[in-house]
Structure formats: C-alpha cells, structure tokens
Amino acid sequence: MPQHERAPSSWPWPYPRWQRWLIELVSLAVILGLLALAVTTVRDSLRAQQIASGFGFLQREAGFAIAETPIAYSPADSYARALAVGLVNTVRVSLPALFGATVLGVLLAVALRSAQPLARRGARVYVECFRNTPLLLQLFLWYALLTTLLPPPRQAWQPLAAVFVSNRGLYLPVPLEPGPWLWALAVAVASLIAALRLRGRLLHTRRRGRLLAPLALFALPVLATLWLGGASAGLSQPVLRGFNFVGGTVLTPEFAALGLGLTLYSASYIAEIVRGGIDAVPAGQREAALAVGLTPVQALRLVLLPQAVRVALPPYAGQALSLIKNSSLAVAIGYPDLLSIASTTINQTGQAIEGIAIVMAAYLSVNLAVAGLIALWGRGR
C-alpha cells in the first residue's frame, strides 16, 4: 500500500500549529509594544518642551500668501486650506507630467527597437543622458533656461492671439465663467473613454460608419453640457500693464520647469520599461503578424504592444508612483507644492510631527489612487 509523504512545511521549525500561533502573537505583541513606547516617548518629550500636539492648528489662520492658487485662497484662510492648495498643486503638475512621460517613453521605446540606426542611437543617447543625471540638477537647468533665455514681459513673444511667452510664464486666455467648462471637461473625458471603447468594438465587428458614431458619442455630450450650463463665449485675456500681464491665466516658470523635468526624466525610465516589455514578446509573434499582411506599424500597434503591456505594467506602475513622489523636489525651484507649504506650516506652528504625518498621508492617498487606477486598467485589458 503506497504511503503518502507529508508535504514539506513552509515553517522553518517542526513546531505544532499552536506553537506557531503563539510565536506570531508574541511577535505582534512586541511590535505593538514598541509602537506604544515610541508614542509615549514622543508625547512626554513634547510635554516637557511645552509643545502643543494635535491637529487643532489646521483651523487657525495661515497668514502667508501662496504664489500659485488653482483654488480660491487668501492669507486669511486656514492652514487646512493652504495645505489643500499645495495638494492640488502637486496633483496639477504630476498628472500631466505622467501623461507626457508615458507618451514620450512609448515613442522612445519604439525608437530603441527601430531598424533605423539614427533613431535607435538618438533614443539611446537620450535615455542614457537623462537617466544617469540627477533629477534635481535637471530641474535647476530647466528653471535657469526658462528664466534667463525668455524675454521680459515688455518684449514677450506672442505666438498666437492673446497668448504671450515671457520669463514670467506662459499667459493664456481663460473663460469668464469656468464652471460649465469644467463640467464639459469631465464629460469630455468620460465621453472619450466611451467613444474609444465603441470604436474598438466597431473595428472588431467591421461595421461601417465606425468613425462617425464614436465622434458623435464624444462631441454631443460635451456640446450639450456647455449649452445646458450656459457657458459664456467671453474670455479673460492677458493684457500688458506696467511691467507684467494682468487677466487670463499663467503657467509660471516654476510649474513649467518642474513639469518638463519630471516628464523628460521619467520618460527615460518608462522607455526602458516598455522596451523590455516588447523584447519579452516572442519574435515569432512579429513574424506571424507580418506573414498575414500587417505592416510593421500595424504589427507593433496590434500585436506587440498589447502583449508588452502585460509585462511592462507592474514596473510602469512603480515608475508612475516615483514620478509623483519626485514632485516633492519642487521646493528647490520655488514651486508651492504640498511639501513646500507643509514646511512653511511647520515653521510657523511648530507642529512637525502632525505636518509630516499629513504630507505622508496625502502622498500615500494619491499614490494608492494612481496605483489602483493602473491596476484596474490592467485587469480590464
């Protein structure tokens, strides 16, 4: 009669189950005890130095101005409002930089796999140069170029009507009533996602009119939102008065330098991630795609890249989170991000532990949200 061998235990010692549970409970108790000891020590130290603790300071008046305020803010507002402005500034520069780095990284990855020596070597030089120099030095470089090479406001460039470029920033016209336009932007994003999914199904079924239906699905909700919201055609245009522009909106050199630096730096890493994903696809896949009549571009878009995404998605998610965390270097060039405003808050209130805890919680929340969206997109493929 055959004897069944017992499966090897994953535990390093041949202890009974109750002893394993006991060891785990003791380990947990030790960890909790160390945490309690740390909290007690910090509390006693703060009391000895007569430093207040808690988050009540968030309701006090901030008393300092912020250079860039995408949401309403004045020095009379609370510290909580000031930190909210910093969080919005962090997200406002991180998400466009992530999108730009992704697009540029994919293009560089394709160039790295190109049969053209010039494109392949140029992409390799780009990747090695940007990947092997510190991001902080790149931010200093872009900020210095933007503030020294561009003209002053009185000699500002005007590439388009009501658009001005100077060393104070890029001045653009904005709607007088932004509310309906913001709703239209949200509807446009949702409609674009639905239109792309519809277009993919129509292409799969080879139905006629596959371009008109997605276009209507994208355009009609946006136009309806603007009409129902009563969007005004009036614009607030920048006008030169004295030594600077008034009216419209401005993208400051600090914002541009940070966004450009994050985009170009992260694109070099994303390029290598995508290239590795493409190399992981068996060579026979490309040969089979070419054998059935697909062009090299079609083979890349329809066969290679969809399979490369499965391999490249986990490291890409890590790089996306690194980009968001690297945005904290904004303090070096004067961009008022979350860390910069939190530092000012800590200096004024002395609530260092609470301030750092708020910053950590904010970055953790943003990173978890981005990681969740990337994972959700990966499961849907």
Short mmCIF file of C-alpha atoms in Angstrom, two decimals:
data_model
loop_
_atom_site.label_atom_id
_atom_site.label_comp_id
_atom_site.label_asym_id
_atom_site.label_seq_id
_atom_site.Cartn_x
_atom_site.Cartn_y
_atom_site.Cartn_z
CA MET A 1 0.00 0.00 0.00
CA PRO A 2 1.64 3.22 -1.08
CA GLN A 3 2.48 5.62 1.68
CA HIS A 4 1.68 9.29 1.17
CA GLU A 5 4.51 11.61 2.00
CA ARG A 6 3.65 14.65 4.09
CA ALA A 7 4.10 17.90 2.22
CA PRO A 8 7.08 19.89 3.48
CA SER A 9 6.13 22.63 5.90
CA SER A 10 6.76 26.24 5.00
CA TRP A 11 7.66 26.95 8.63
CA PRO A 12 11.41 26.61 9.30
CA TRP A 13 10.89 24.60 12.51
CA PRO A 14 8.83 21.47 13.08
CA TYR A 15 6.55 23.14 15.66
CA PRO A 16 2.90 22.24 16.19
CA ARG A 17 0.31 24.67 14.93
CA TRP A 18 -0.49 26.14 18.35
CA GLN A 19 3.19 26.96 18.92
CA ARG A 20 3.37 28.75 15.58
CA TRP A 21 0.35 30.83 16.51
CA LEU A 22 1.94 31.60 19.86
CA ILE A 23 5.15 32.82 18.23
CA GLU A 24 3.21 35.04 15.83
CA LEU A 25 1.13 36.52 18.66
CA VAL A 26 4.24 37.21 20.72
CA SER A 27 5.88 38.90 17.73
CA LEU A 28 2.79 41.06 17.18
CA ALA A 29 2.71 41.99 20.86
CA VAL A 30 6.37 43.04 20.74
CA ILE A 31 5.76 45.24 17.69
CA LEU A 32 2.71 46.88 19.27
CA GLY A 33 4.64 47.40 22.48
CA LEU A 34 7.47 49.14 20.64
CA LEU A 35 4.97 51.39 18.86
CA ALA A 36 3.28 52.26 22.16
CA LEU A 37 6.68 53.02 23.70
CA ALA A 38 7.55 55.32 20.79
CA VAL A 39 4.23 57.17 21.06
CA THR A 40 4.60 57.57 24.82
CA THR A 41 8.18 58.83 24.50
CA VAL A 42 7.23 61.40 21.87
CA ARG A 43 4.24 62.58 23.93
CA ASP A 44 6.33 63.01 27.08
CA SER A 45 9.05 64.82 25.14
CA LEU A 46 6.54 67.26 23.65
CA ARG A 47 5.04 67.93 27.07
CA ALA A 48 8.48 68.54 28.57
CA GLN A 49 9.25 71.10 25.86
CA GLN A 50 5.77 72.63 26.20
CA ILE A 51 4.97 71.95 22.53
CA ALA A 52 1.29 71.54 21.72
CA SER A 53 0.16 68.45 19.88
CA GLY A 54 -2.88 67.56 17.83
CA PHE A 55 -4.41 68.82 14.61
CA GLY A 56 -6.27 71.81 16.01
CA PHE A 57 -3.77 74.16 14.35
CA LEU A 58 -5.33 73.36 10.97
CA GLN A 59 -8.23 75.68 11.77
CA ARG A 60 -6.01 78.66 12.60
CA GLU A 61 -5.30 81.46 10.15
CA ALA A 62 -2.35 80.69 7.87
CA GLY A 63 -1.20 84.27 7.39
CA PHE A 64 1.04 83.67 4.37
CA ALA A 65 0.50 84.08 0.65
CA ILE A 66 0.89 81.37 -1.99
CA ALA A 67 2.20 82.25 -5.44
CA GLU A 68 0.02 79.79 -7.38
CA THR A 69 -3.51 79.14 -6.17
CA PRO A 70 -5.60 76.97 -8.53
CA ILE A 71 -8.36 77.10 -5.91
CA ALA A 72 -9.53 80.17 -4.01
CA TYR A 73 -7.14 81.11 -1.22
CA SER A 74 -6.06 84.17 0.77
CA PRO A 75 -3.70 84.62 3.75
CA ALA A 76 -6.77 84.89 5.98
CA ASP A 77 -7.71 81.27 5.23
CA SER A 78 -6.79 78.35 7.47
CA TYR A 79 -3.75 76.11 7.37
CA ALA A 80 -6.01 73.32 6.16
CA ARG A 81 -6.94 75.42 3.13
CA ALA A 82 -3.28 76.20 2.47
CA LEU A 83 -2.38 72.50 2.56
CA ALA A 84 -5.27 71.77 0.20
CA VAL A 85 -3.80 74.31 -2.25
CA GLY A 86 -0.46 72.52 -2.01
CA LEU A 87 -2.07 69.14 -2.66
CA VAL A 88 -3.89 70.50 -5.72
CA ASN A 89 -0.63 71.99 -7.00
CA THR A 90 1.11 68.63 -6.57
CA VAL A 91 -1.60 66.77 -8.47
CA ARG A 92 -1.81 69.54 -11.08
CA VAL A 93 1.82 69.09 -12.08
CA SER A 94 2.15 65.33 -11.50
CA LEU A 95 -0.71 64.01 -13.65
CA PRO A 96 0.17 65.97 -16.86
CA ALA A 97 3.82 65.03 -16.34
CA LEU A 98 2.85 61.36 -16.00
CA PHE A 99 0.81 61.51 -19.20
CA GLY A 100 3.61 63.24 -21.11
CA ALA A 101 6.26 60.86 -19.77
CA THR A 102 4.15 57.86 -20.78
CA VAL A 103 3.65 59.08 -24.35
CA LEU A 104 7.29 60.09 -24.75
CA GLY A 105 8.51 56.88 -23.14
CA VAL A 106 6.50 54.70 -25.53
CA LEU A 107 7.83 56.65 -28.52
CA LEU A 108 11.39 56.27 -27.25
CA ALA A 109 10.86 52.54 -26.69
CA VAL A 110 9.68 52.16 -30.28
CA ALA A 111 12.72 54.14 -31.44
CA LEU A 112 15.01 51.88 -29.41
CA ARG A 113 13.58 48.91 -31.34
CA SER A 114 13.73 50.72 -34.68
CA ALA A 115 15.69 49.41 -37.63
CA GLN A 116 16.86 52.96 -38.38
CA PRO A 117 20.31 53.49 -36.80
CA LEU A 118 19.80 57.24 -36.34
CA ALA A 119 16.52 56.84 -34.43
CA ARG A 120 17.84 53.94 -32.38
CA ARG A 121 21.09 55.67 -31.39
CA GLY A 122 19.39 59.00 -30.75
CA ALA A 123 16.89 57.35 -28.41
CA ARG A 124 19.71 55.51 -26.65
CA VAL A 125 21.66 58.74 -26.12
CA TYR A 126 18.54 60.41 -24.71
CA VAL A 127 17.80 57.57 -22.31
CA GLU A 128 21.36 57.33 -21.01
CA CYS A 129 21.77 61.10 -20.59
CA PHE A 130 18.53 61.73 -18.72
CA ARG A 131 18.58 58.53 -16.70
CA ASN A 132 22.12 58.99 -15.41
CA THR A 133 21.93 62.60 -14.24
CA PRO A 134 20.18 63.67 -11.02
CA LEU A 135 16.66 64.98 -11.41
CA LEU A 136 17.43 67.92 -9.12
CA LEU A 137 20.17 69.16 -11.46
CA GLN A 138 17.81 68.83 -14.41
CA LEU A 139 15.21 70.93 -12.61
CA PHE A 140 17.82 73.63 -11.94
CA LEU A 141 18.80 73.55 -15.63
CA TRP A 142 15.26 73.92 -16.97
CA TYR A 143 14.42 76.64 -14.47
CA ALA A 144 17.55 78.61 -15.35
CA LEU A 145 16.86 78.30 -19.07
CA LEU A 146 13.25 79.41 -18.74
CA THR A 147 14.05 82.42 -16.57
CA THR A 148 17.15 83.64 -18.44
CA LEU A 149 16.56 82.88 -22.12
CA LEU A 150 12.95 84.06 -22.37
CA PRO A 151 12.32 87.80 -22.79
CA PRO A 152 10.85 90.09 -20.10
CA PRO A 153 7.11 90.91 -20.22
CA ARG A 154 7.57 94.11 -22.25
CA GLN A 155 9.31 92.13 -25.01
CA ALA A 156 7.17 88.99 -24.63
CA TRP A 157 6.70 86.69 -27.59
CA GLN A 158 3.18 86.39 -28.98
CA PRO A 159 2.90 83.13 -30.96
CA LEU A 160 -0.92 83.35 -31.06
CA ALA A 161 -3.58 85.94 -30.39
CA ALA A 162 -3.87 86.67 -26.64
CA VAL A 163 -1.03 84.21 -25.89
CA PHE A 164 2.23 85.62 -24.50
CA VAL A 165 5.51 83.97 -23.53
CA SER A 166 7.97 85.70 -21.19
CA ASN A 167 10.31 84.90 -18.33
CA ARG A 168 7.31 85.38 -16.01
CA GLY A 169 5.46 82.47 -17.61
CA LEU A 170 3.05 81.50 -20.37
CA TYR A 171 -0.06 83.71 -20.34
CA LEU A 172 -3.26 82.27 -21.77
CA PRO A 173 -6.89 83.42 -22.06
CA VAL A 174 -9.44 81.69 -19.85
CA PRO A 175 -13.28 81.63 -19.87
CA LEU A 176 -15.01 84.21 -17.73
CA GLU A 177 -17.37 81.50 -16.44
CA PRO A 178 -15.19 78.41 -15.85
CA GLY A 179 -17.89 76.30 -14.18
CA PRO A 180 -19.61 74.94 -17.31
CA TRP A 181 -16.25 74.40 -18.96
CA LEU A 182 -15.04 72.25 -16.06
CA TRP A 183 -18.18 70.14 -16.29
CA ALA A 184 -17.64 69.91 -20.05
CA LEU A 185 -14.07 68.73 -19.46
CA ALA A 186 -15.26 65.97 -17.14
CA VAL A 187 -17.94 64.94 -19.63
CA ALA A 188 -15.36 65.04 -22.43
CA VAL A 189 -13.06 62.63 -20.61
CA ALA A 190 -15.90 60.19 -19.91
CA SER A 191 -17.20 60.51 -23.48
CA LEU A 192 -13.73 59.96 -24.92
CA ILE A 193 -13.32 56.73 -22.97
CA ALA A 194 -16.75 55.51 -24.11
CA ALA A 195 -16.03 56.56 -27.72
CA LEU A 196 -12.73 54.67 -27.79
CA ARG A 197 -14.38 51.53 -26.45
CA LEU A 198 -17.17 51.84 -29.04
CA ARG A 199 -14.67 52.37 -31.82
CA GLY A 200 -12.78 49.24 -30.76
CA ARG A 201 -15.97 47.16 -30.90
CA LEU A 202 -16.93 48.58 -34.28
CA LEU A 203 -13.49 47.82 -35.66
CA HIS A 204 -13.76 44.31 -34.27
CA THR A 205 -17.13 43.75 -35.97
CA ARG A 206 -16.05 45.65 -39.13
CA ARG A 207 -19.18 47.73 -39.25
CA ARG A 208 -19.49 50.77 -41.43
CA GLY A 209 -19.57 54.25 -40.01
CA ARG A 210 -17.13 53.25 -37.30
CA LEU A 211 -15.64 56.74 -37.16
CA LEU A 212 -18.86 58.80 -37.20
CA ALA A 213 -20.54 57.07 -34.26
CA PRO A 214 -17.63 57.47 -31.80
CA LEU A 215 -17.19 61.08 -32.90
CA ALA A 216 -20.87 61.81 -32.21
CA LEU A 217 -20.65 60.00 -28.86
CA PHE A 218 -17.70 62.22 -27.93
CA ALA A 219 -18.92 65.59 -29.23
CA LEU A 220 -22.65 65.63 -28.45
CA PRO A 221 -22.42 65.25 -24.64
CA VAL A 222 -19.79 67.99 -24.48
CA LEU A 223 -21.87 70.41 -26.54
CA ALA A 224 -25.00 69.57 -24.54
CA THR A 225 -23.17 70.21 -21.26
CA LEU A 226 -21.95 73.60 -22.46
CA TRP A 227 -25.42 74.55 -23.70
CA LEU A 228 -27.23 73.46 -20.55
CA GLY A 229 -24.61 75.10 -18.36
CA GLY A 230 -24.92 78.38 -20.17
CA ALA A 231 -21.20 78.70 -20.95
CA SER A 232 -20.27 82.20 -21.98
CA ALA A 233 -18.15 82.82 -25.03
CA GLY A 234 -16.36 85.64 -23.20
CA LEU A 235 -12.70 85.22 -22.35
CA SER A 236 -10.43 86.90 -19.85
CA GLN A 237 -7.40 87.80 -21.95
CA PRO A 238 -3.95 88.74 -20.63
CA VAL A 239 -3.05 92.40 -21.15
CA LEU A 240 0.31 94.06 -20.52
CA ARG A 241 0.03 96.70 -17.82
CA GLY A 242 3.20 98.20 -16.43
CA PHE A 243 5.84 95.54 -16.02
CA ASN A 244 3.59 92.47 -16.09
CA PHE A 245 0.41 91.00 -17.55
CA VAL A 246 -3.00 91.08 -15.92
CA GLY A 247 -6.00 88.94 -16.77
CA GLY A 248 -6.13 85.43 -18.17
CA THR A 249 -4.11 82.70 -16.53
CA VAL A 250 -0.41 81.96 -16.34
CA LEU A 251 1.78 78.86 -16.29
CA THR A 252 4.75 80.01 -14.24
CA PRO A 253 8.40 79.09 -14.95
CA GLU A 254 8.40 77.04 -11.75
CA PHE A 255 5.43 74.98 -12.93
CA ALA A 256 6.90 74.57 -16.42
CA ALA A 257 10.37 73.63 -15.17
CA LEU A 258 9.01 71.04 -12.74
CA GLY A 259 6.61 69.54 -15.27
CA LEU A 260 9.26 69.45 -18.01
CA GLY A 261 11.88 67.95 -15.72
CA LEU A 262 9.57 65.23 -14.40
CA THR A 263 8.39 64.40 -17.91
CA LEU A 264 11.79 64.12 -19.56
CA TYR A 265 13.42 62.33 -16.63
CA SER A 266 10.67 59.74 -16.12
CA ALA A 267 10.31 59.15 -19.86
CA SER A 268 13.83 57.68 -19.95
CA TYR A 269 12.86 55.03 -17.39
CA ILE A 270 9.49 54.32 -18.98
CA ALA A 271 11.23 53.86 -22.33
CA GLU A 272 13.39 51.08 -20.90
CA ILE A 273 10.37 49.50 -19.22
CA VAL A 274 8.35 49.43 -22.45
CA ARG A 275 11.37 48.26 -24.46
CA GLY A 276 11.82 45.38 -22.05
CA GLY A 277 8.15 44.50 -22.44
CA ILE A 278 8.47 44.48 -26.23
CA ASP A 279 11.59 42.32 -26.06
CA ALA A 280 9.70 39.85 -23.85
CA VAL A 281 7.21 39.16 -26.65
CA PRO A 282 8.38 36.12 -28.66
CA ALA A 283 9.93 37.02 -32.00
CA GLY A 284 7.55 34.67 -33.76
CA GLN A 285 4.64 36.98 -32.92
CA ARG A 286 6.02 39.75 -35.11
CA GLU A 287 6.93 37.34 -37.88
CA ALA A 288 3.43 35.87 -37.84
CA ALA A 289 1.87 39.35 -37.93
CA LEU A 290 3.96 40.30 -40.95
CA ALA A 291 3.16 36.98 -42.61
CA VAL A 292 -0.60 37.67 -42.52
CA GLY A 293 -0.14 41.00 -44.28
CA LEU A 294 0.17 43.51 -41.45
CA THR A 295 2.57 46.40 -41.88
CA PRO A 296 5.36 46.83 -39.31
CA VAL A 297 3.42 49.68 -37.69
CA GLN A 298 0.25 47.59 -37.52
CA ALA A 299 2.19 44.65 -36.12
CA LEU A 300 3.61 46.88 -33.42
CA ARG A 301 0.28 48.51 -32.54
CA LEU A 302 -1.99 45.47 -32.77
CA VAL A 303 0.27 42.57 -31.78
CA LEU A 304 3.44 43.57 -29.95
CA LEU A 305 2.38 46.49 -27.74
CA PRO A 306 -0.78 44.81 -26.34
CA GLN A 307 1.31 41.83 -25.23
CA ALA A 308 4.13 44.04 -23.97
CA VAL A 309 1.71 45.91 -21.71
CA ARG A 310 1.18 42.81 -19.56
CA VAL A 311 4.90 42.59 -18.86
CA ALA A 312 5.59 46.32 -18.56
CA LEU A 313 2.59 47.32 -16.44
CA PRO A 314 3.94 46.40 -12.95
CA PRO A 315 7.27 48.28 -13.33
CA TYR A 316 5.44 51.11 -15.08
CA ALA A 317 3.17 51.49 -12.07
CA GLY A 318 6.22 51.74 -9.84
CA GLN A 319 7.72 54.42 -12.06
CA ALA A 320 4.45 56.36 -12.06
CA LEU A 321 4.48 56.41 -8.26
CA SER A 322 8.13 57.51 -8.29
CA LEU A 323 7.21 60.44 -10.53
CA ILE A 324 4.57 61.62 -8.08
CA LYS A 325 7.00 61.34 -5.16
CA ASN A 326 9.74 63.12 -7.13
CA SER A 327 7.43 66.11 -7.48
CA SER A 328 8.39 66.95 -3.89
CA LEU A 329 11.64 68.37 -5.33
CA ALA A 330 9.52 71.36 -6.35
CA VAL A 331 10.62 73.13 -3.18
CA ALA A 332 14.09 73.52 -4.71
CA ILE A 333 12.83 75.80 -7.50
CA GLY A 334 10.13 77.62 -5.57
CA TYR A 335 7.01 75.82 -6.78
CA PRO A 336 4.40 75.80 -3.97
CA ASP A 337 3.64 72.10 -3.81
CA LEU A 338 2.35 70.19 -0.80
CA LEU A 339 5.77 69.68 0.80
CA SER A 340 6.72 73.34 0.37
CA ILE A 341 3.52 74.62 2.00
CA ALA A 342 3.75 71.97 4.73
CA SER A 343 7.29 73.15 5.52
CA THR A 344 6.05 76.73 5.90
CA THR A 345 3.21 75.50 8.12
CA ILE A 346 5.61 73.54 10.33
CA ASN A 347 7.93 76.53 10.68
CA GLN A 348 5.06 78.75 11.83
CA THR A 349 3.24 76.33 14.09
CA GLY A 350 5.96 74.00 15.35
CA GLN A 351 3.67 71.02 14.68
CA ALA A 352 6.38 68.99 12.94
CA ILE A 353 5.02 65.51 13.64
CA GLU A 354 1.48 66.38 12.59
CA GLY A 355 2.70 68.22 9.49
CA ILE A 356 4.87 65.33 8.32
CA ALA A 357 2.02 62.90 9.04
CA ILE A 358 -0.33 64.96 6.85
CA VAL A 359 2.20 65.03 4.00
CA MET A 360 2.79 61.28 4.25
CA ALA A 361 -0.95 60.56 4.31
CA ALA A 362 -1.54 62.82 1.30
CA TYR A 363 1.20 61.23 -0.82
CA LEU A 364 0.05 57.77 0.26
CA SER A 365 -3.54 58.54 -0.77
CA VAL A 366 -2.55 59.93 -4.17
CA ASN A 367 -0.18 57.05 -4.88
CA LEU A 368 -2.70 54.41 -3.85
CA ALA A 369 -5.33 56.04 -6.07
CA VAL A 370 -2.98 56.08 -9.08
CA ALA A 371 -1.82 52.51 -8.42
CA GLY A 372 -5.44 51.38 -8.14
CA LEU A 373 -6.37 53.03 -11.44
CA ILE A 374 -3.38 51.44 -13.21
CA ALA A 375 -4.24 48.02 -11.76
CA LEU A 376 -7.88 48.45 -12.77
CA TRP A 377 -6.84 49.36 -16.30
CA GLY A 378 -4.51 46.35 -16.42
CA ARG A 379 -7.26 43.93 -15.32
CA GLY A 380 -9.57 45.32 -17.98
CA ARG A 381 -7.21 44.51 -20.80
#
